[in-house]
Short mmCIF file of C-alpha atoms in Angstrom, two decimals:
data_model
loop_
_atom_site.label_atom_id
_atom_site.label_comp_id
_atom_site.label_asym_id
_atom_site.label_seq_id
_atom_site.Cartn_x
_atom_site.Cartn_y
_atom_site.Cartn_z
CA MET A 1 -35.67 17.86 7.00
CA LEU A 2 -35.73 16.27 3.60
CA GLY A 3 -37.53 13.11 4.60
CA SER A 4 -41.15 12.18 4.55
CA SER A 5 -42.90 8.90 5.29
CA ARG A 6 -40.98 6.66 2.80
CA SER A 7 -39.02 3.41 2.82
CA ARG A 8 -35.41 3.20 1.47
CA HIS A 9 -34.72 1.41 -1.65
CA ARG A 10 -31.55 -0.66 -1.85
CA LEU A 11 -29.63 -1.03 -5.22
CA THR A 12 -27.04 -3.60 -4.20
CA THR A 13 -27.49 -7.37 -4.09
CA ALA A 14 -26.89 -9.83 -1.36
CA LEU A 15 -24.09 -11.27 -3.42
CA ALA A 16 -22.18 -7.97 -3.31
CA GLY A 17 -22.75 -7.79 0.35
CA PHE A 18 -21.23 -11.15 0.84
CA ALA A 19 -18.13 -10.27 -1.41
CA LEU A 20 -17.66 -7.19 0.89
CA LEU A 21 -17.69 -9.30 4.02
CA VAL A 22 -14.94 -11.52 2.60
CA THR A 23 -12.94 -8.44 1.71
CA GLY A 24 -13.39 -6.88 5.04
CA ALA A 25 -12.40 -10.10 6.75
CA ALA A 26 -9.14 -10.16 4.82
CA LEU A 27 -8.52 -6.66 5.88
CA GLN A 28 -9.06 -7.35 9.54
CA VAL A 29 -6.58 -10.20 9.42
CA GLY A 30 -3.92 -8.08 7.73
CA THR A 31 -3.75 -5.17 10.12
CA GLY A 32 -2.47 -6.75 13.26
CA ALA A 33 0.78 -4.78 13.56
CA ALA A 34 2.45 -1.71 12.36
CA PRO A 35 6.02 -1.80 11.05
CA ALA A 36 8.51 -1.65 13.83
CA HIS A 37 10.54 1.42 13.61
CA ALA A 38 14.30 1.16 13.68
CA ALA A 39 16.33 3.23 16.09
CA THR A 40 19.79 3.15 14.61
CA THR A 41 19.41 -0.01 12.41
CA TYR A 42 17.29 -0.10 9.37
CA ARG A 43 15.87 -3.59 8.55
CA VAL A 44 15.36 -4.90 5.05
CA LEU A 45 13.76 -8.08 3.99
CA PHE A 46 14.76 -9.58 0.62
CA ASP A 47 12.14 -11.95 -0.71
CA ASP A 48 13.25 -15.26 -2.06
CA GLY A 49 10.05 -17.28 -1.71
CA HIS A 50 8.69 -16.61 -5.22
CA ALA A 51 11.08 -18.33 -7.47
CA GLU A 52 13.58 -15.59 -7.46
CA GLU A 53 16.36 -18.23 -8.24
CA ALA A 54 14.56 -19.94 -11.09
CA GLY A 55 16.38 -20.20 -14.38
CA ASN A 56 19.62 -18.07 -14.61
CA ALA A 57 18.18 -15.71 -11.97
CA ASP A 58 19.97 -15.60 -8.66
CA TRP A 59 18.39 -12.70 -6.95
CA ILE A 60 19.67 -13.28 -3.48
CA ILE A 61 22.09 -11.44 -1.26
CA SER A 62 23.53 -14.69 0.15
CA THR A 63 23.03 -18.41 0.07
CA SER A 64 22.74 -18.30 4.03
CA LYS A 65 18.96 -17.84 4.64
CA PRO A 66 17.45 -16.16 6.50
CA ASP A 67 20.48 -14.48 7.90
CA PRO A 68 23.38 -13.60 5.49
CA LEU A 69 25.69 -13.00 8.49
CA ALA A 70 25.92 -16.87 8.93
CA GLN A 71 27.92 -17.04 5.59
CA ASP A 72 30.27 -14.09 6.79
CA SER A 73 29.64 -12.00 9.75
CA SER A 74 31.88 -9.08 8.46
CA PRO A 75 31.95 -9.08 4.73
CA SER A 76 34.51 -6.82 3.09
CA SER A 77 33.98 -7.89 -0.53
CA GLU A 78 30.78 -8.77 -2.39
CA THR A 79 32.15 -12.24 -2.96
CA ASP A 80 32.07 -12.78 0.91
CA TRP A 81 28.48 -13.44 0.41
CA THR A 82 27.27 -15.59 -2.48
CA GLY A 83 24.36 -14.31 -4.80
CA ALA A 84 23.97 -11.98 -7.69
CA LEU A 85 22.60 -9.33 -5.21
CA SER A 86 25.43 -9.83 -2.76
CA SER A 87 26.97 -6.32 -3.83
CA TRP A 88 23.80 -4.70 -2.74
CA GLY A 89 23.67 -6.60 0.55
CA VAL A 90 27.36 -6.18 1.40
CA ALA A 91 27.24 -2.52 0.55
CA LEU A 92 24.36 -2.03 3.06
CA GLN A 93 26.15 -4.22 5.70
CA LYS A 94 29.34 -2.36 5.57
CA THR A 95 27.58 0.98 6.53
CA GLY A 96 26.77 -0.55 10.09
CA SER A 97 23.19 0.99 9.72
CA TYR A 98 21.34 -1.91 8.23
CA SER A 99 20.48 -5.48 8.99
CA MET A 100 19.09 -7.84 6.33
CA LYS A 101 17.22 -11.05 6.20
CA THR A 102 15.94 -13.33 3.40
CA ALA A 103 12.41 -14.64 3.43
CA THR A 104 11.95 -18.18 1.94
CA SER A 105 8.36 -18.87 2.80
CA ALA A 106 4.93 -17.06 2.55
CA LEU A 107 5.09 -13.36 3.45
CA THR A 108 3.09 -12.45 6.55
CA TYR A 109 2.28 -9.30 8.50
CA GLY A 110 1.41 -9.45 12.29
CA GLY A 111 2.78 -12.93 12.88
CA SER A 112 5.40 -14.57 15.08
CA SER A 113 7.92 -15.53 12.37
CA THR A 114 11.36 -13.76 12.39
CA THR A 115 10.74 -12.82 8.84
CA ASP A 116 7.34 -11.38 9.45
CA LEU A 117 6.99 -8.04 7.88
CA SER A 118 6.23 -6.34 11.22
CA ASN A 119 10.01 -6.78 11.97
CA PHE A 120 11.19 -4.81 9.02
CA ASP A 121 11.22 -1.37 7.64
CA ALA A 122 11.39 -2.29 3.86
CA LEU A 123 10.57 -5.30 1.70
CA VAL A 124 12.48 -5.99 -1.62
CA LEU A 125 10.70 -8.00 -4.29
CA PRO A 126 13.55 -8.81 -6.84
CA GLU A 127 11.69 -10.00 -9.94
CA PRO A 128 9.25 -12.48 -8.36
CA ASN A 129 8.24 -15.31 -10.54
CA THR A 130 5.15 -16.81 -8.87
CA LEU A 131 1.89 -15.02 -7.89
CA PHE A 132 1.53 -13.85 -4.36
CA THR A 133 -1.50 -15.54 -2.56
CA THR A 134 -4.41 -13.58 -1.40
CA ALA A 135 -3.22 -13.56 2.25
CA GLU A 136 0.48 -12.40 1.16
CA LYS A 137 -1.14 -9.51 -0.96
CA THR A 138 -3.07 -8.43 2.03
CA ALA A 139 0.02 -8.55 4.24
CA ILE A 140 2.19 -6.74 1.72
CA MET A 141 -0.37 -3.85 1.16
CA ASN A 142 -1.07 -3.46 4.73
CA PHE A 143 2.52 -3.33 5.62
CA VAL A 144 3.14 -0.46 3.11
CA LYS A 145 -0.10 1.40 4.18
CA ASN A 146 1.06 1.36 7.75
CA GLY A 147 4.50 2.80 7.13
CA GLY A 148 6.61 0.12 5.34
CA GLY A 149 8.65 0.51 2.21
CA LEU A 150 8.16 -1.67 -0.80
CA PHE A 151 10.84 -2.04 -3.53
CA MET A 152 9.21 -3.80 -6.68
CA ILE A 153 11.85 -4.82 -9.27
CA SER A 154 10.18 -6.22 -12.58
CA ASP A 155 11.68 -7.58 -15.79
CA HIS A 156 10.42 -7.62 -19.36
CA THR A 157 7.08 -9.19 -20.23
CA GLY A 158 7.58 -12.92 -21.08
CA ALA A 159 10.32 -13.29 -18.59
CA ASP A 160 8.65 -16.40 -17.11
CA ARG A 161 11.81 -18.07 -15.64
CA ASN A 162 9.97 -21.12 -14.11
CA ASN A 163 7.40 -21.69 -16.99
CA ASP A 164 4.30 -21.36 -14.70
CA GLY A 165 2.63 -18.84 -17.02
CA GLU A 166 3.37 -15.87 -15.00
CA ASP A 167 6.15 -13.33 -15.27
CA ALA A 168 7.16 -10.35 -12.88
CA VAL A 169 4.99 -7.82 -14.94
CA GLU A 170 1.92 -9.82 -14.37
CA ILE A 171 2.75 -10.68 -10.82
CA LEU A 172 3.49 -7.14 -9.67
CA ASN A 173 0.49 -5.63 -11.50
CA ASP A 174 -1.71 -8.35 -9.76
CA LEU A 175 -0.30 -7.31 -6.41
CA MET A 176 -1.34 -3.81 -7.11
CA THR A 177 -4.77 -4.40 -8.84
CA ASN A 178 -6.15 -7.50 -7.16
CA ASN A 179 -5.76 -7.21 -3.50
CA SER A 180 -8.22 -6.76 -0.59
CA VAL A 181 -6.73 -3.53 0.71
CA ASP A 182 -6.87 -1.06 -2.16
CA SER A 183 -7.17 -2.26 -5.84
CA THR A 184 -7.91 1.18 -7.22
CA ASP A 185 -4.34 2.08 -8.58
CA PRO A 186 -3.13 2.52 -5.11
CA PHE A 187 0.42 3.55 -6.06
CA GLY A 188 -0.60 5.73 -9.17
CA PHE A 189 1.06 3.47 -11.79
CA LEU A 190 0.82 0.24 -13.83
CA ILE A 191 3.84 -1.74 -15.33
CA ASP A 192 3.86 -1.77 -18.95
CA SER A 193 3.93 -5.22 -20.96
CA LEU A 194 6.97 -4.51 -22.89
CA ASP A 195 10.45 -6.05 -23.70
CA ILE A 196 12.81 -3.21 -24.30
CA GLY A 197 16.08 -4.58 -25.48
CA SER A 198 18.65 -2.18 -24.31
CA GLY A 199 19.34 1.56 -23.39
CA TYR A 200 20.70 3.81 -20.70
CA PRO A 201 17.53 5.53 -19.32
CA ALA A 202 18.41 9.08 -17.93
CA ALA A 203 17.46 10.57 -14.44
CA ILE A 204 15.47 13.68 -14.15
CA SER A 205 17.17 16.82 -13.02
CA ASP A 206 16.16 17.16 -9.29
CA SER A 207 18.86 17.90 -6.84
CA SER A 208 16.37 17.64 -3.91
CA ASP A 209 15.25 14.25 -4.48
CA PRO A 210 16.78 11.83 -1.98
CA VAL A 211 16.74 8.87 -4.25
CA LEU A 212 18.63 10.50 -7.09
CA ASN A 213 20.86 12.47 -4.64
CA GLY A 214 21.54 10.50 -1.58
CA SER A 215 24.40 9.42 0.71
CA PHE A 216 25.43 6.74 -1.73
CA GLY A 217 25.92 9.07 -4.60
CA THR A 218 24.30 10.89 -7.50
CA VAL A 219 22.17 9.05 -10.04
CA THR A 220 22.52 10.05 -13.66
CA LYS A 221 21.53 6.97 -15.60
CA SER A 222 20.39 3.27 -15.26
CA LEU A 223 20.81 0.32 -17.48
CA ILE A 224 18.13 -1.51 -19.36
CA ALA A 225 18.78 -4.89 -20.93
CA ASP A 226 15.52 -6.46 -21.82
CA GLY A 227 13.20 -4.62 -19.21
CA THR A 228 10.12 -2.65 -19.14
CA THR A 229 8.61 0.66 -18.04
CA ALA A 230 5.63 1.93 -16.13
CA THR A 231 2.77 4.28 -17.07
CA LEU A 232 2.06 6.84 -14.39
CA LYS A 233 -1.35 8.08 -13.42
CA PRO A 234 -0.97 10.91 -10.88
CA SER A 235 -4.84 11.50 -11.01
CA ASP A 236 -5.02 8.30 -9.06
CA ASN A 237 -2.05 9.07 -6.56
CA SER A 238 -0.77 12.59 -6.81
CA ALA A 239 2.55 11.22 -5.10
CA VAL A 240 3.80 9.16 -7.89
CA LYS A 241 6.95 10.44 -9.55
CA GLY A 242 9.05 9.27 -12.46
CA LEU A 243 12.79 9.54 -11.61
CA VAL A 244 14.48 7.69 -14.64
CA TYR A 245 12.98 7.53 -17.96
CA ARG A 246 13.51 5.65 -21.20
CA SER A 247 15.02 7.70 -23.98
CA GLY A 248 12.44 9.90 -25.60
CA TYR A 249 9.83 9.58 -22.96
CA SER A 250 8.91 11.88 -19.99
CA GLY A 251 5.88 12.73 -17.89
CA ASN A 252 3.39 9.78 -17.38
CA THR A 253 4.96 7.49 -20.05
CA GLY A 254 8.22 5.48 -20.11
CA ALA A 255 9.10 5.72 -16.54
CA PHE A 256 11.94 3.15 -15.86
CA PHE A 257 12.24 4.04 -12.21
CA ALA A 258 9.44 5.60 -10.22
CA THR A 259 8.53 6.34 -6.60
CA SER A 260 5.23 6.81 -4.83
CA THR A 261 3.58 6.64 -1.37
CA PHE A 262 0.58 4.67 0.00
CA GLY A 263 -1.00 5.39 3.41
CA SER A 264 2.19 6.08 5.60
CA GLY A 265 4.45 4.00 3.52
CA ARG A 266 6.82 4.47 0.44
CA VAL A 267 7.00 2.54 -2.80
CA ALA A 268 9.68 2.25 -5.45
CA PHE A 269 9.61 0.57 -8.96
CA TRP A 270 12.52 -0.47 -11.22
CA GLY A 271 11.66 -1.80 -14.72
CA ASP A 272 14.58 -4.44 -15.13
CA SER A 273 16.59 -6.79 -12.85
CA SER A 274 19.81 -6.29 -14.93
CA PRO A 275 20.81 -3.29 -12.88
CA ILE A 276 20.83 -5.18 -9.58
CA ASP A 277 22.83 -8.06 -11.05
CA ASP A 278 26.49 -7.99 -9.81
CA GLY A 279 27.61 -10.67 -12.23
CA THR A 280 28.60 -13.20 -9.52
CA GLY A 281 26.52 -15.88 -7.93
CA GLN A 282 25.84 -19.54 -7.57
CA SER A 283 27.49 -21.93 -9.89
CA GLY A 284 25.44 -22.71 -13.11
CA ASN A 285 23.73 -19.29 -13.60
CA THR A 286 24.59 -17.09 -16.51
CA LEU A 287 24.97 -13.56 -14.92
CA TYR A 288 25.97 -10.13 -16.15
CA ASP A 289 27.47 -7.35 -14.17
CA GLY A 290 24.82 -4.43 -14.39
CA TRP A 291 25.62 -3.32 -10.82
CA ASN A 292 28.94 -1.93 -11.88
CA ASP A 293 28.16 -0.91 -15.52
CA SER A 294 30.51 2.01 -16.34
CA GLY A 295 27.67 3.78 -18.37
CA ALA A 296 25.12 3.85 -15.44
CA THR A 297 24.96 4.61 -11.72
CA ASN A 298 22.82 1.52 -10.77
CA ALA A 299 24.51 1.00 -7.35
CA ALA A 300 23.69 4.53 -6.25
CA LEU A 301 20.07 4.23 -7.37
CA ALA A 302 19.55 0.87 -5.59
CA LEU A 303 21.19 2.00 -2.29
CA ASN A 304 19.71 5.58 -2.15
CA ALA A 305 16.36 4.07 -2.86
CA THR A 306 16.75 1.54 -0.10
CA ALA A 307 17.63 4.31 2.25
CA TRP A 308 14.61 6.29 1.28
CA LEU A 309 12.24 3.28 1.64
CA THR A 310 13.63 2.49 5.06
CA GLY A 311 13.41 6.05 6.39
CA ALA A 312 17.14 6.26 6.59
CA SER A 313 16.81 9.21 4.24
CA SER A 314 13.92 11.80 3.73
CA GLY A 315 13.04 14.28 1.24
CA SER A 316 10.60 15.53 -1.44
CA SER A 317 9.97 12.16 -3.06
CA GLY A 318 7.26 10.92 -0.81
CA GLY A 319 5.59 10.27 2.51
CA GLY A 320 6.56 7.95 5.24
CA GLY A 321 9.04 5.19 5.62
CA GLY A 322 8.83 2.06 7.84
CA GLY A 323 11.87 3.34 9.87
CA GLY A 324 13.19 6.61 10.76
CA GLY A 325 13.43 6.76 14.49
CA GLY A 326 9.67 7.08 15.22
CA THR A 327 8.93 10.45 13.71
CA CYS A 328 5.50 10.94 12.34
CA THR A 329 5.04 11.72 8.57
CA SER A 330 1.68 13.31 7.63
CA ALA A 331 -0.77 11.04 5.96
CA GLN A 332 -4.30 10.09 5.45
CA LEU A 333 -4.78 6.56 6.69
CA LEU A 334 -8.12 5.30 5.69
CA GLY A 335 -8.57 3.25 2.45
CA ASN A 336 -11.45 4.15 0.00
CA PRO A 337 -12.25 7.14 2.16
CA GLY A 338 -14.92 8.47 -0.17
CA PHE A 339 -16.32 5.15 -0.95
CA GLU A 340 -15.76 5.76 -4.69
CA SER A 341 -14.16 2.39 -5.20
CA GLY A 342 -17.50 0.80 -4.06
CA ASN A 343 -17.57 -2.26 -1.84
CA THR A 344 -13.79 -2.35 -1.04
CA THR A 345 -11.52 -1.81 2.03
CA TRP A 346 -14.48 -1.24 4.39
CA THR A 347 -16.44 -3.93 6.20
CA ALA A 348 -20.19 -3.09 5.84
CA SER A 349 -23.78 -4.43 6.00
CA SER A 350 -25.16 -5.34 2.74
CA GLY A 351 -26.15 -2.27 0.67
CA VAL A 352 -24.60 0.26 2.82
CA ILE A 353 -22.02 1.51 0.38
CA THR A 354 -24.07 2.56 -2.53
CA ASN A 355 -24.35 4.98 -5.54
CA SER A 356 -28.29 5.01 -5.12
CA SER A 357 -29.63 8.29 -6.42
CA SER A 358 -32.25 8.43 -3.62
CA GLU A 359 -29.59 10.06 -1.27
CA ALA A 360 -27.05 12.24 -2.82
CA ALA A 361 -23.27 11.70 -2.09
CA ARG A 362 -21.41 14.83 -0.91
CA THR A 363 -18.85 14.35 -3.64
CA GLY A 364 -18.69 11.74 -6.39
CA SER A 365 -21.39 9.02 -6.65
CA TYR A 366 -20.84 6.70 -3.78
CA LYS A 367 -21.42 7.27 -0.12
CA ALA A 368 -22.33 5.02 2.99
CA TRP A 369 -26.04 4.90 3.67
CA LEU A 370 -26.85 3.43 6.95
CA ASP A 371 -30.52 2.53 7.84
CA GLY A 372 -33.46 4.54 6.23
CA TYR A 373 -35.90 1.45 6.10
CA GLY A 374 -38.61 2.70 8.37
CA SER A 375 -38.56 -0.70 10.31
CA ALA A 376 -36.38 -2.11 13.01
CA HIS A 377 -32.92 -2.49 11.46
CA THR A 378 -29.24 -2.28 12.22
CA ASP A 379 -26.42 -1.34 9.77
CA THR A 380 -22.58 -1.32 10.41
CA LEU A 381 -19.58 0.28 8.66
CA SER A 382 -16.07 -0.38 9.86
CA GLN A 383 -12.45 -0.27 8.90
CA SER A 384 -9.29 -1.43 10.98
CA VAL A 385 -6.43 0.99 10.82
CA THR A 386 -3.09 1.28 12.39
CA VAL A 387 -1.92 4.75 13.73
CA PRO A 388 1.85 5.01 13.80
CA SER A 389 3.51 5.91 17.17
CA GLY A 390 4.24 9.44 17.89
CA CYS A 391 1.49 10.91 15.66
CA SER A 392 -1.39 13.28 16.44
CA ALA A 393 -4.57 11.88 14.80
CA THR A 394 -7.78 13.35 13.54
CA LEU A 395 -10.89 11.51 12.48
CA SER A 396 -13.25 13.39 10.26
CA PHE A 397 -16.37 12.64 8.07
CA TYR A 398 -19.33 14.37 6.61
CA LEU A 399 -22.67 13.38 7.89
CA HIS A 400 -26.25 13.98 6.57
CA VAL A 401 -29.03 13.04 8.69
CA ASP A 402 -32.53 12.52 6.80
CA THR A 403 -35.60 11.67 8.92
CA ALA A 404 -39.23 11.05 8.58
CA GLU A 405 -39.64 11.37 12.34
CA THR A 406 -41.46 14.53 13.56
CA THR A 407 -40.49 14.45 17.28
CA THR A 408 -38.28 17.19 18.54
CA SER A 409 -37.52 15.53 21.74
CA THR A 410 -37.20 11.77 21.35
CA ALA A 411 -34.22 10.00 19.65
CA TYR A 412 -35.74 7.04 18.14
CA ASP A 413 -33.05 6.20 15.68
CA LYS A 414 -29.36 6.47 16.49
CA LEU A 415 -26.00 6.34 14.86
CA THR A 416 -22.95 5.72 17.11
CA VAL A 417 -19.36 6.29 16.10
CA THR A 418 -16.50 4.46 17.81
CA ALA A 419 -12.82 4.30 17.50
CA GLY A 420 -11.62 1.19 19.19
CA SER A 421 -13.37 0.85 22.50
CA THR A 422 -13.99 4.64 22.71
CA THR A 423 -17.47 6.04 21.65
CA LEU A 424 -16.73 9.31 20.05
CA ALA A 425 -20.32 10.57 19.44
CA THR A 426 -24.01 9.44 19.08
CA TYR A 427 -26.27 11.12 16.59
CA SER A 428 -30.08 10.71 15.96
CA ASN A 429 -33.16 11.62 14.17
CA LEU A 430 -32.83 14.85 16.23
CA ASN A 431 -29.76 15.81 14.23
CA ALA A 432 -31.53 15.86 10.87
CA ALA A 433 -30.43 18.57 8.61
CA SER A 434 -30.75 19.67 4.98
CA GLY A 435 -27.12 18.79 4.05
CA TYR A 436 -23.89 17.38 5.02
CA VAL A 437 -22.22 18.51 8.26
CA LEU A 438 -18.48 18.08 8.97
CA LYS A 439 -17.71 16.10 12.13
CA SER A 440 -14.06 15.86 13.53
CA PHE A 441 -12.47 14.19 16.58
CA ASP A 442 -9.03 14.15 18.08
CA VAL A 443 -8.00 10.41 18.22
CA SER A 444 -4.41 10.77 19.02
CA SER A 445 -4.88 8.31 21.80
CA LEU A 446 -4.84 5.61 19.08
CA ALA A 447 -1.07 6.30 18.12
CA GLY A 448 0.90 3.13 18.32
CA THR A 449 -2.24 0.85 18.18
CA THR A 450 -4.40 -0.79 15.68
CA ALA A 451 -8.01 0.12 16.15
CA THR A 452 -11.38 -0.25 14.20
CA ILE A 453 -13.39 2.84 13.26
CA LYS A 454 -16.95 1.90 13.35
CA PHE A 455 -20.26 3.49 12.54
CA THR A 456 -23.41 1.61 13.90
CA GLY A 457 -26.92 2.65 12.89
CA VAL A 458 -29.83 1.43 14.89
CA GLU A 459 -33.45 2.21 13.53
CA GLY A 460 -36.68 1.93 15.40
CA SER A 461 -39.80 0.03 14.26
CA THR A 462 -41.48 2.96 12.42
CA LEU A 463 -40.56 5.95 10.19
CA GLN A 464 -37.26 5.92 8.57
CA THR A 465 -34.04 7.88 9.48
CA SER A 466 -31.08 7.69 7.12
CA PHE A 467 -27.56 8.31 8.25
CA VAL A 468 -25.47 9.13 5.26
CA VAL A 469 -21.55 9.40 5.58
CA ASP A 470 -19.16 10.56 3.02
CA ASP A 471 -15.56 11.86 2.61
CA THR A 472 -14.02 10.14 5.61
CA ALA A 473 -10.41 10.76 6.72
CA LEU A 474 -8.02 9.79 9.49
CA ASN A 475 -5.28 12.30 9.13
CA VAL A 476 -1.99 11.95 11.23
CA SER A 477 0.90 14.43 11.68
#
């Protein structure tokens, strides 16, 4: 035992604790449902609720919303649907394997709307021009984390089509860096503030990649006509991968098209809206046909990426799609598992997530330190998580118990670990040890449900016991 008669010194403030509770509340609201898995039809939602038609933009698959089939139930030509993205929509429709809808209001996840994200396998954000609300960002990030596909299409910096002071670069970066689920570079890339005038960015050589070599063709080049790139940071997310690069660039800079994963979901980024513009749309818009540009293979890139994001195709590019017939893709589901992002993702009592030097973290600087006051006290730490159907699941964490209690028979202070309504284990001052001990539990019974993983520490009236948790994980396979 490392402890003697001492009281615990907290380094965090009441204000920080309040901010954590707000963050945690947003997380709980956003995790009400997992993406529904398609059996034979892969469902794609195109966003049109964020000024995607402002200025000369016409980033819609059809003027019939939410259902493009109301304009033409059996389109044979892209002009059967009206919109600059109609070629994309019609190409998917003609396969017989996809269904599409258009969202015109706020994006939600776990609600009752027909365009709620829980009804889809992938979400397309075609150059949004207004910021997503806090609730929308929570919905989008949890949708991806729980197995959905996200297709983010940007444009060059300064492309503020509705003159509200925000462009797609800022809006998409805000989604990734200012949300309640994970703002610590969750996808492993950031969009560059650039305006690149023209070029034909080339694809990397990778015959096994399903986005570059899929059922819709082989990708060799794309088109950039006033667009931007992304900077990759694989140290933040090892799954991030550049597929198409601006001329003269490679590795972590100048990525014009990139893929990544987050939780059980997949992510794709494209640095320009010009490649998805098919040149036809609503009257009054000035449009250009990048979709069929003879110097590029934009159609194959868009369609292969859609297939990969929905789970209609698989391969080495990433982890889990929202669709795919209910198979389980290996993933780690907990956000901020080692607490190194500080007071994010978890819901915790004030001061629990800390970098105090009084108790060492197992790795890094932060850990979750419950109790340790030497007086009657209760601390909690929890996170809600959705485990996809068909998965085997294992919860693990490292626990260090430090106590000033001297008894060898009475459990005065206790830590209870629960998963949903099931109590997995109870530890006490009797479990005190000199270092961290790995704890692991089979929680496969959670598959197909949303449950809360919770640690509850209850301390008696005298003599401290500290329950220190680090390096958590909820692995599915």
